[in-house]
Amino acid sequence: MQNASYPPPPASHLAAQTPSPPPIQQPTAQRPFNYSTIPASAPAYKTTFDHASIHNRQPSYNGPTTSIDEADEKVTSPRLQKLTKEMANVMKVPEGPTLVGVPQGGQFVGVQATTQDDVGTFNGGSYRISHRDTNSLLTIQLAMGCPITAKPGVMIAMSPSVMLKGNIKFSVKKLLIGGEMAHSTFTGPGEVLLAPSTLGDISILRLAGHETWSVGRDAFLACTQGVVKEYKSQSISKAMFSGEGLFVYKISGIGILWMSTFGAVLKKDLVDGEKYIIDNGHLVAWNCKYVLERVASGGIISGISSGEGLICKFTGPGTVYMQTRNQAAFAAYMSGSSHKDV
């Protein structure tokens, strides 16, 4: 909105109503002095100034003097020298060769994490992710007629003007693998508050229509209208040992996908040919290839019994989202703790 400009008031109007200012009275200190009252014995004062003497006068200081030696002695006191040396050691940049692959100070590049509120917009609404990163809340503002799709049971509250509709899509594939056959659709106008059932964070995927993501079945939280969500099968080895099951979500289309994680969410960008190893229980979403490998600490049998010994090796280019907690490991920990208490 442009700032409104107002015309100045007319000069004739001000001249007609504004009285003339009163004459300025001369202060007492500036009034002429009657020199006739000065007694004859009073000394005569010089009323002319020697401009040369004024300009050539050197500045003088009547306070306590400090010699240069004394000032240097204060600056070079042992206590100040020690403090200066300690500060120099803290700020000193190490010289010489550095370890291969280790970035210099201030140039650390690794997985990315954040606890700041994530605020954004989409076609037909806006969103805010707050209370990160263990008690995250997704607040969505919907315009008139704008729908979103959400996982059943994740709604906390909503405006009375929002229309809620539950859809059930029967599938033998989902029935066999325990997939979700129902989803909720919220249609605006109004506000919708969503949150996952586990302690963790919420992150977004912005889809531009030219890429496909694989998302774990527990990671899906909600999506906008233009996102396409399908169940796709993995290989038998990945289904058994990747921690994601036989089927995962294949996400494509145009819009926003909101994902939930158990614990904080981490993002790792891989360049072409770069490899990265991730534990099989911490995968959330990825758009690059990976293979399962056994590590030296165990084999496939130990991996089945204890959840150790198998890793997922990803190869770039692409991006991988991870979670800082493992749901299966946490469930086993809680089960063991409950047995100890009994």
PDB file of C-alpha atoms in Angstrom, residues 93-301:
ATOM      1  CA  VAL A  93      44.938 -20.441  13.763  1.00  0.00           C
ATOM      2  CA  PRO A  94      46.980 -23.647  13.666  1.00  0.00           C
ATOM      3  CA  GLU A  95      49.709 -23.637  11.059  1.00  0.00           C
ATOM      4  CA  GLY A  96      51.202 -26.459   9.095  1.00  0.00           C
ATOM      5  CA  PRO A  97      49.602 -29.443   7.333  1.00  0.00           C
ATOM      6  CA  THR A  98      46.089 -30.560   8.297  1.00  0.00           C
ATOM      7  CA  LEU A  99      44.511 -33.996   8.238  1.00  0.00           C
ATOM      8  CA  VAL A 100      43.287 -35.121   4.850  1.00  0.00           C
ATOM      9  CA  GLY A 101      39.524 -34.699   4.541  1.00  0.00           C
ATOM     10  CA  VAL A 102      39.200 -32.533   7.647  1.00  0.00           C
ATOM     11  CA  PRO A 103      37.870 -29.026   6.811  1.00  0.00           C
ATOM     12  CA  GLN A 104      39.525 -25.989   8.318  1.00  0.00           C
ATOM     13  CA  GLY A 105      37.997 -24.114  11.208  1.00  0.00           C
ATOM     14  CA  GLY A 106      34.754 -22.375  10.320  1.00  0.00           C
ATOM     15  CA  GLN A 107      34.318 -24.529   7.205  1.00  0.00           C
ATOM     16  CA  PHE A 108      32.654 -27.619   8.681  1.00  0.00           C
ATOM     17  CA  VAL A 109      30.419 -29.367   6.182  1.00  0.00           C
ATOM     18  CA  GLY A 110      28.275 -32.255   7.411  1.00  0.00           C
ATOM     19  CA  VAL A 111      24.713 -33.324   7.984  1.00  0.00           C
ATOM     20  CA  GLN A 112      22.311 -30.445   8.464  1.00  0.00           C
ATOM     21  CA  ALA A 113      19.900 -30.051  11.372  1.00  0.00           C
ATOM     22  CA  THR A 114      17.783 -27.172  12.638  1.00  0.00           C
ATOM     23  CA  THR A 115      15.523 -26.296  15.532  1.00  0.00           C
ATOM     24  CA  GLN A 116      14.180 -23.044  14.095  1.00  0.00           C
ATOM     25  CA  ASP A 117      10.551 -22.675  13.101  1.00  0.00           C
ATOM     26  CA  ASP A 118       9.929 -23.541   9.465  1.00  0.00           C
ATOM     27  CA  VAL A 119       7.398 -21.191   7.877  1.00  0.00           C
ATOM     28  CA  GLY A 120       6.224 -21.321   4.284  1.00  0.00           C
ATOM     29  CA  THR A 121       3.372 -21.154   1.821  1.00  0.00           C
ATOM     30  CA  PHE A 122       1.844 -23.387  -0.827  1.00  0.00           C
ATOM     31  CA  ASN A 123      -0.904 -23.127  -3.404  1.00  0.00           C
ATOM     32  CA  GLY A 124      -3.961 -22.481  -1.253  1.00  0.00           C
ATOM     33  CA  GLY A 125      -2.461 -22.081   2.198  1.00  0.00           C
ATOM     34  CA  SER A 126       0.473 -21.589   4.545  1.00  0.00           C
ATOM     35  CA  TYR A 127       2.169 -23.646   7.247  1.00  0.00           C
ATOM     36  CA  ARG A 128       4.386 -23.385  10.305  1.00  0.00           C
ATOM     37  CA  ILE A 129       6.469 -26.124  11.978  1.00  0.00           C
ATOM     38  CA  SER A 130       7.064 -25.148  15.609  1.00  0.00           C
ATOM     39  CA  HIS A 131       8.134 -26.647  18.965  1.00  0.00           C
ATOM     40  CA  ARG A 132      11.054 -28.415  17.318  1.00  0.00           C
ATOM     41  CA  ASP A 133      12.725 -30.837  17.420  1.00  0.00           C
ATOM     42  CA  THR A 134      11.169 -33.401  19.786  1.00  0.00           C
ATOM     43  CA  ASN A 135       7.615 -32.077  20.211  1.00  0.00           C
ATOM     44  CA  SER A 136       7.066 -30.662  16.743  1.00  0.00           C
ATOM     45  CA  LEU A 137       3.705 -29.244  15.714  1.00  0.00           C
ATOM     46  CA  LEU A 138       2.465 -28.585  12.176  1.00  0.00           C
ATOM     47  CA  THR A 139      -0.019 -25.716  11.855  1.00  0.00           C
ATOM     48  CA  ILE A 140      -1.687 -25.309   8.455  1.00  0.00           C
ATOM     49  CA  GLN A 141      -3.888 -22.432   7.317  1.00  0.00           C
ATOM     50  CA  LEU A 142      -6.176 -23.433   4.451  1.00  0.00           C
ATOM     51  CA  ALA A 143      -7.965 -21.164   2.003  1.00  0.00           C
ATOM     52  CA  MET A 144     -11.527 -21.730   0.838  1.00  0.00           C
ATOM     53  CA  GLY A 145     -11.811 -25.098  -0.918  1.00  0.00           C
ATOM     54  CA  CYS A 146      -8.113 -26.039  -0.491  1.00  0.00           C
ATOM     55  CA  PRO A 147      -7.629 -29.695   0.599  1.00  0.00           C
ATOM     56  CA  ILE A 148      -4.725 -31.538   2.229  1.00  0.00           C
ATOM     57  CA  THR A 149      -4.282 -35.256   2.872  1.00  0.00           C
ATOM     58  CA  ALA A 150      -3.039 -36.480   6.255  1.00  0.00           C
ATOM     59  CA  LYS A 151      -2.269 -39.718   8.023  1.00  0.00           C
ATOM     60  CA  PRO A 152      -5.160 -40.960  10.193  1.00  0.00           C
ATOM     61  CA  GLY A 153      -4.936 -40.061  13.864  1.00  0.00           C
ATOM     62  CA  VAL A 154      -2.501 -37.135  13.577  1.00  0.00           C
ATOM     63  CA  MET A 155      -5.007 -34.298  13.976  1.00  0.00           C
ATOM     64  CA  ILE A 156      -4.833 -32.355  17.249  1.00  0.00           C
ATOM     65  CA  ALA A 157      -7.388 -29.626  16.551  1.00  0.00           C
ATOM     66  CA  MET A 158      -9.016 -27.696  13.731  1.00  0.00           C
ATOM     67  CA  SER A 159     -11.313 -24.784  13.038  1.00  0.00           C
ATOM     68  CA  PRO A 160     -15.053 -25.579  12.899  1.00  0.00           C
ATOM     69  CA  SER A 161     -15.126 -24.259   9.337  1.00  0.00           C
ATOM     70  CA  VAL A 162     -12.752 -27.010   8.131  1.00  0.00           C
ATOM     71  CA  MET A 163     -14.428 -30.019   6.512  1.00  0.00           C
ATOM     72  CA  LEU A 164     -12.978 -33.416   7.523  1.00  0.00           C
ATOM     73  CA  LYS A 165     -13.550 -36.459   5.353  1.00  0.00           C
ATOM     74  CA  GLY A 166     -12.143 -39.942   5.870  1.00  0.00           C
ATOM     75  CA  ASN A 167     -11.441 -42.139   2.860  1.00  0.00           C
ATOM     76  CA  ILE A 168     -10.801 -45.879   2.838  1.00  0.00           C
ATOM     77  CA  LYS A 169      -9.026 -47.395  -0.153  1.00  0.00           C
ATOM     78  CA  PHE A 170      -8.947 -51.167   0.050  1.00  0.00           C
ATOM     79  CA  SER A 171      -5.866 -52.902  -1.299  1.00  0.00           C
ATOM     80  CA  VAL A 172      -4.794 -56.526  -0.944  1.00  0.00           C
ATOM     81  CA  LYS A 173      -1.179 -55.375  -1.024  1.00  0.00           C
ATOM     82  CA  LYS A 174      -1.705 -53.032   1.918  1.00  0.00           C
ATOM     83  CA  LEU A 175      -3.722 -55.692   3.731  1.00  0.00           C
ATOM     84  CA  LEU A 176      -0.880 -58.196   3.475  1.00  0.00           C
ATOM     85  CA  ILE A 177       1.867 -55.815   4.580  1.00  0.00           C
ATOM     86  CA  GLY A 178      -0.079 -53.894   7.186  1.00  0.00           C
ATOM     87  CA  GLY A 179      -0.143 -50.659   5.210  1.00  0.00           C
ATOM     88  CA  GLU A 180      -2.588 -47.851   5.830  1.00  0.00           C
ATOM     89  CA  MET A 181      -5.762 -48.157   3.811  1.00  0.00           C
ATOM     90  CA  ALA A 182      -7.312 -44.958   5.144  1.00  0.00           C
ATOM     91  CA  HIS A 183      -6.397 -41.300   5.016  1.00  0.00           C
ATOM     92  CA  SER A 184      -8.021 -38.073   6.137  1.00  0.00           C
ATOM     93  CA  THR A 185      -8.776 -35.096   3.914  1.00  0.00           C
ATOM     94  CA  PHE A 186      -9.091 -31.599   5.396  1.00  0.00           C
ATOM     95  CA  THR A 187     -10.707 -28.897   3.255  1.00  0.00           C
ATOM     96  CA  GLY A 188     -10.545 -25.195   4.117  1.00  0.00           C
ATOM     97  CA  PRO A 189     -11.136 -22.503   5.056  1.00  0.00           C
ATOM     98  CA  GLY A 190      -9.592 -22.658   8.505  1.00  0.00           C
ATOM     99  CA  GLU A 191      -6.732 -23.924  10.618  1.00  0.00           C
ATOM    100  CA  VAL A 192      -5.553 -27.501  11.158  1.00  0.00           C
ATOM    101  CA  LEU A 193      -3.054 -28.660  13.806  1.00  0.00           C
ATOM    102  CA  LEU A 194      -1.202 -31.923  13.104  1.00  0.00           C
ATOM    103  CA  ALA A 195       1.455 -33.841  15.036  1.00  0.00           C
ATOM    104  CA  PRO A 196       2.990 -37.334  14.804  1.00  0.00           C
ATOM    105  CA  SER A 197       2.346 -39.967  17.444  1.00  0.00           C
ATOM    106  CA  THR A 198       6.022 -40.299  18.408  1.00  0.00           C
ATOM    107  CA  LEU A 199       8.474 -37.805  19.864  1.00  0.00           C
ATOM    108  CA  GLY A 200      10.367 -36.270  17.011  1.00  0.00           C
ATOM    109  CA  ASP A 201      10.633 -33.624  14.350  1.00  0.00           C
ATOM    110  CA  ILE A 202       8.725 -32.650  11.214  1.00  0.00           C
ATOM    111  CA  SER A 203      10.410 -31.754   7.931  1.00  0.00           C
ATOM    112  CA  ILE A 204       9.206 -30.955   4.418  1.00  0.00           C
ATOM    113  CA  LEU A 205       9.911 -32.108   0.895  1.00  0.00           C
ATOM    114  CA  ARG A 206       9.143 -29.645  -1.894  1.00  0.00           C
ATOM    115  CA  LEU A 207       8.353 -31.503  -5.087  1.00  0.00           C
ATOM    116  CA  ALA A 208       8.704 -29.779  -8.449  1.00  0.00           C
ATOM    117  CA  GLY A 209       7.346 -32.596 -10.612  1.00  0.00           C
ATOM    118  CA  HIS A 210      10.630 -33.970 -12.003  1.00  0.00           C
ATOM    119  CA  GLU A 211      11.823 -36.224  -9.171  1.00  0.00           C
ATOM    120  CA  THR A 212      10.681 -39.262  -7.203  1.00  0.00           C
ATOM    121  CA  TRP A 213      11.379 -39.912  -3.527  1.00  0.00           C
ATOM    122  CA  SER A 214      11.264 -43.105  -1.497  1.00  0.00           C
ATOM    123  CA  VAL A 215       9.739 -42.472   1.932  1.00  0.00           C
ATOM    124  CA  GLY A 216       9.389 -44.940   4.787  1.00  0.00           C
ATOM    125  CA  ARG A 217       5.836 -45.913   5.633  1.00  0.00           C
ATOM    126  CA  ASP A 218       6.123 -44.457   9.142  1.00  0.00           C
ATOM    127  CA  ALA A 219       7.489 -41.126   7.895  1.00  0.00           C
ATOM    128  CA  PHE A 220       4.447 -39.906   5.964  1.00  0.00           C
ATOM    129  CA  LEU A 221       2.484 -37.233   7.861  1.00  0.00           C
ATOM    130  CA  ALA A 222       0.583 -35.080   5.333  1.00  0.00           C
ATOM    131  CA  CYS A 223       0.782 -33.676   1.815  1.00  0.00           C
ATOM    132  CA  THR A 224      -0.832 -31.091  -0.427  1.00  0.00           C
ATOM    133  CA  GLN A 225      -3.241 -31.854  -3.221  1.00  0.00           C
ATOM    134  CA  GLY A 226      -0.710 -32.147  -6.074  1.00  0.00           C
ATOM    135  CA  VAL A 227       1.457 -34.832  -4.425  1.00  0.00           C
ATOM    136  CA  VAL A 228       1.147 -38.412  -5.734  1.00  0.00           C
ATOM    137  CA  LYS A 229       1.618 -41.137  -3.103  1.00  0.00           C
ATOM    138  CA  GLU A 230       2.008 -44.788  -4.142  1.00  0.00           C
ATOM    139  CA  TYR A 231       3.111 -48.013  -2.511  1.00  0.00           C
ATOM    140  CA  LYS A 232       6.024 -49.685  -4.291  1.00  0.00           C
ATOM    141  CA  SER A 233       7.832 -52.918  -3.476  1.00  0.00           C
ATOM    142  CA  GLN A 234      11.510 -53.299  -2.670  1.00  0.00           C
ATOM    143  CA  SER A 235      13.708 -56.307  -3.213  1.00  0.00           C
ATOM    144  CA  ILE A 236      13.447 -59.145  -0.709  1.00  0.00           C
ATOM    145  CA  SER A 237      16.856 -58.374   0.815  1.00  0.00           C
ATOM    146  CA  LYS A 238      16.014 -54.699   1.292  1.00  0.00           C
ATOM    147  CA  ALA A 239      12.588 -55.586   2.627  1.00  0.00           C
ATOM    148  CA  MET A 240      14.077 -57.869   5.307  1.00  0.00           C
ATOM    149  CA  PHE A 241      17.084 -55.839   6.377  1.00  0.00           C
ATOM    150  CA  SER A 242      16.652 -52.174   5.423  1.00  0.00           C
ATOM    151  CA  GLY A 243      14.200 -51.519   8.241  1.00  0.00           C
ATOM    152  CA  GLU A 244      11.559 -50.153   5.832  1.00  0.00           C
ATOM    153  CA  GLY A 245       9.674 -53.356   4.988  1.00  0.00           C
ATOM    154  CA  LEU A 246       8.688 -54.822   1.652  1.00  0.00           C
ATOM    155  CA  PHE A 247       6.842 -51.701   0.483  1.00  0.00           C
ATOM    156  CA  VAL A 248       7.723 -48.022   0.774  1.00  0.00           C
ATOM    157  CA  TYR A 249       5.993 -44.873  -0.394  1.00  0.00           C
ATOM    158  CA  LYS A 250       6.987 -43.524  -3.786  1.00  0.00           C
ATOM    159  CA  ILE A 251       6.331 -39.790  -3.714  1.00  0.00           C
ATOM    160  CA  SER A 252       6.128 -37.653  -6.853  1.00  0.00           C
ATOM    161  CA  GLY A 253       4.083 -34.810  -8.304  1.00  0.00           C
ATOM    162  CA  ILE A 254       4.047 -31.118  -7.433  1.00  0.00           C
ATOM    163  CA  GLY A 255       3.522 -29.804  -3.921  1.00  0.00           C
ATOM    164  CA  ILE A 256       4.713 -30.281  -0.353  1.00  0.00           C
ATOM    165  CA  LEU A 257       5.132 -33.473   1.659  1.00  0.00           C
ATOM    166  CA  TRP A 258       5.440 -33.255   5.450  1.00  0.00           C
ATOM    167  CA  MET A 259       7.473 -36.066   7.023  1.00  0.00           C
ATOM    168  CA  SER A 260       7.718 -37.089  10.669  1.00  0.00           C
ATOM    169  CA  THR A 261      10.823 -38.594  12.250  1.00  0.00           C
ATOM    170  CA  PHE A 262      11.614 -40.362  15.496  1.00  0.00           C
ATOM    171  CA  GLY A 263      14.011 -37.892  17.086  1.00  0.00           C
ATOM    172  CA  ALA A 264      15.621 -35.052  15.162  1.00  0.00           C
ATOM    173  CA  VAL A 265      15.845 -35.076  11.375  1.00  0.00           C
ATOM    174  CA  LEU A 266      19.160 -34.903   9.528  1.00  0.00           C
ATOM    175  CA  LYS A 267      19.749 -34.108   5.868  1.00  0.00           C
ATOM    176  CA  LYS A 268      22.740 -35.277   3.851  1.00  0.00           C
ATOM    177  CA  ASP A 269      23.390 -34.090   0.281  1.00  0.00           C
ATOM    178  CA  LEU A 270      25.591 -36.370  -1.836  1.00  0.00           C
ATOM    179  CA  VAL A 271      27.470 -35.282  -4.930  1.00  0.00           C
ATOM    180  CA  ASP A 272      27.897 -37.486  -7.972  1.00  0.00           C
ATOM    181  CA  GLY A 273      29.769 -40.655  -7.012  1.00  0.00           C
ATOM    182  CA  GLU A 274      29.925 -39.822  -3.296  1.00  0.00           C
ATOM    183  CA  LYS A 275      29.169 -42.728  -0.957  1.00  0.00           C
ATOM    184  CA  TYR A 276      27.614 -42.557   2.487  1.00  0.00           C
ATOM    185  CA  ILE A 277      26.779 -45.302   4.989  1.00  0.00           C
ATOM    186  CA  ILE A 278      23.646 -45.156   7.148  1.00  0.00           C
ATOM    187  CA  ASP A 279      22.366 -47.591   9.738  1.00  0.00           C
ATOM    188  CA  ASN A 280      19.306 -49.413   8.459  1.00  0.00           C
ATOM    189  CA  GLY A 281      17.038 -48.247  11.293  1.00  0.00           C
ATOM    190  CA  HIS A 282      17.578 -44.527  10.729  1.00  0.00           C
ATOM    191  CA  LEU A 283      16.347 -44.100   7.156  1.00  0.00           C
ATOM    192  CA  VAL A 284      13.517 -41.645   6.497  1.00  0.00           C
ATOM    193  CA  ALA A 285      13.559 -40.619   2.816  1.00  0.00           C
ATOM    194  CA  TRP A 286      15.966 -40.791  -0.118  1.00  0.00           C
ATOM    195  CA  ASN A 287      16.144 -40.151  -3.853  1.00  0.00           C
ATOM    196  CA  CYS A 288      19.371 -41.984  -4.684  1.00  0.00           C
ATOM    197  CA  LYS A 289      20.438 -45.613  -4.999  1.00  0.00           C
ATOM    198  CA  TYR A 290      21.663 -47.737  -2.128  1.00  0.00           C
ATOM    199  CA  VAL A 291      22.803 -51.289  -1.467  1.00  0.00           C
ATOM    200  CA  LEU A 292      22.861 -53.368   1.699  1.00  0.00           C
ATOM    201  CA  GLU A 293      26.246 -54.506   2.990  1.00  0.00           C
ATOM    202  CA  ARG A 294      27.501 -56.464   5.946  1.00  0.00           C
ATOM    203  CA  VAL A 295      29.941 -54.770   8.286  1.00  0.00           C
ATOM    204  CA  ALA A 296      32.919 -56.389   9.986  1.00  0.00           C
ATOM    205  CA  SER A 297      31.231 -56.430  13.388  1.00  0.00           C
ATOM    206  CA  GLY A 298      28.694 -59.080  12.400  1.00  0.00           C
ATOM    207  CA  GLY A 299      26.966 -61.066   9.716  1.00  0.00           C
ATOM    208  CA  ILE A 300      23.430 -61.456   8.439  1.00  0.00           C
ATOM    209  CA  ILE A 301      22.426 -63.791  11.265  1.00  0.00           C
TER     210      ILE A 301
END
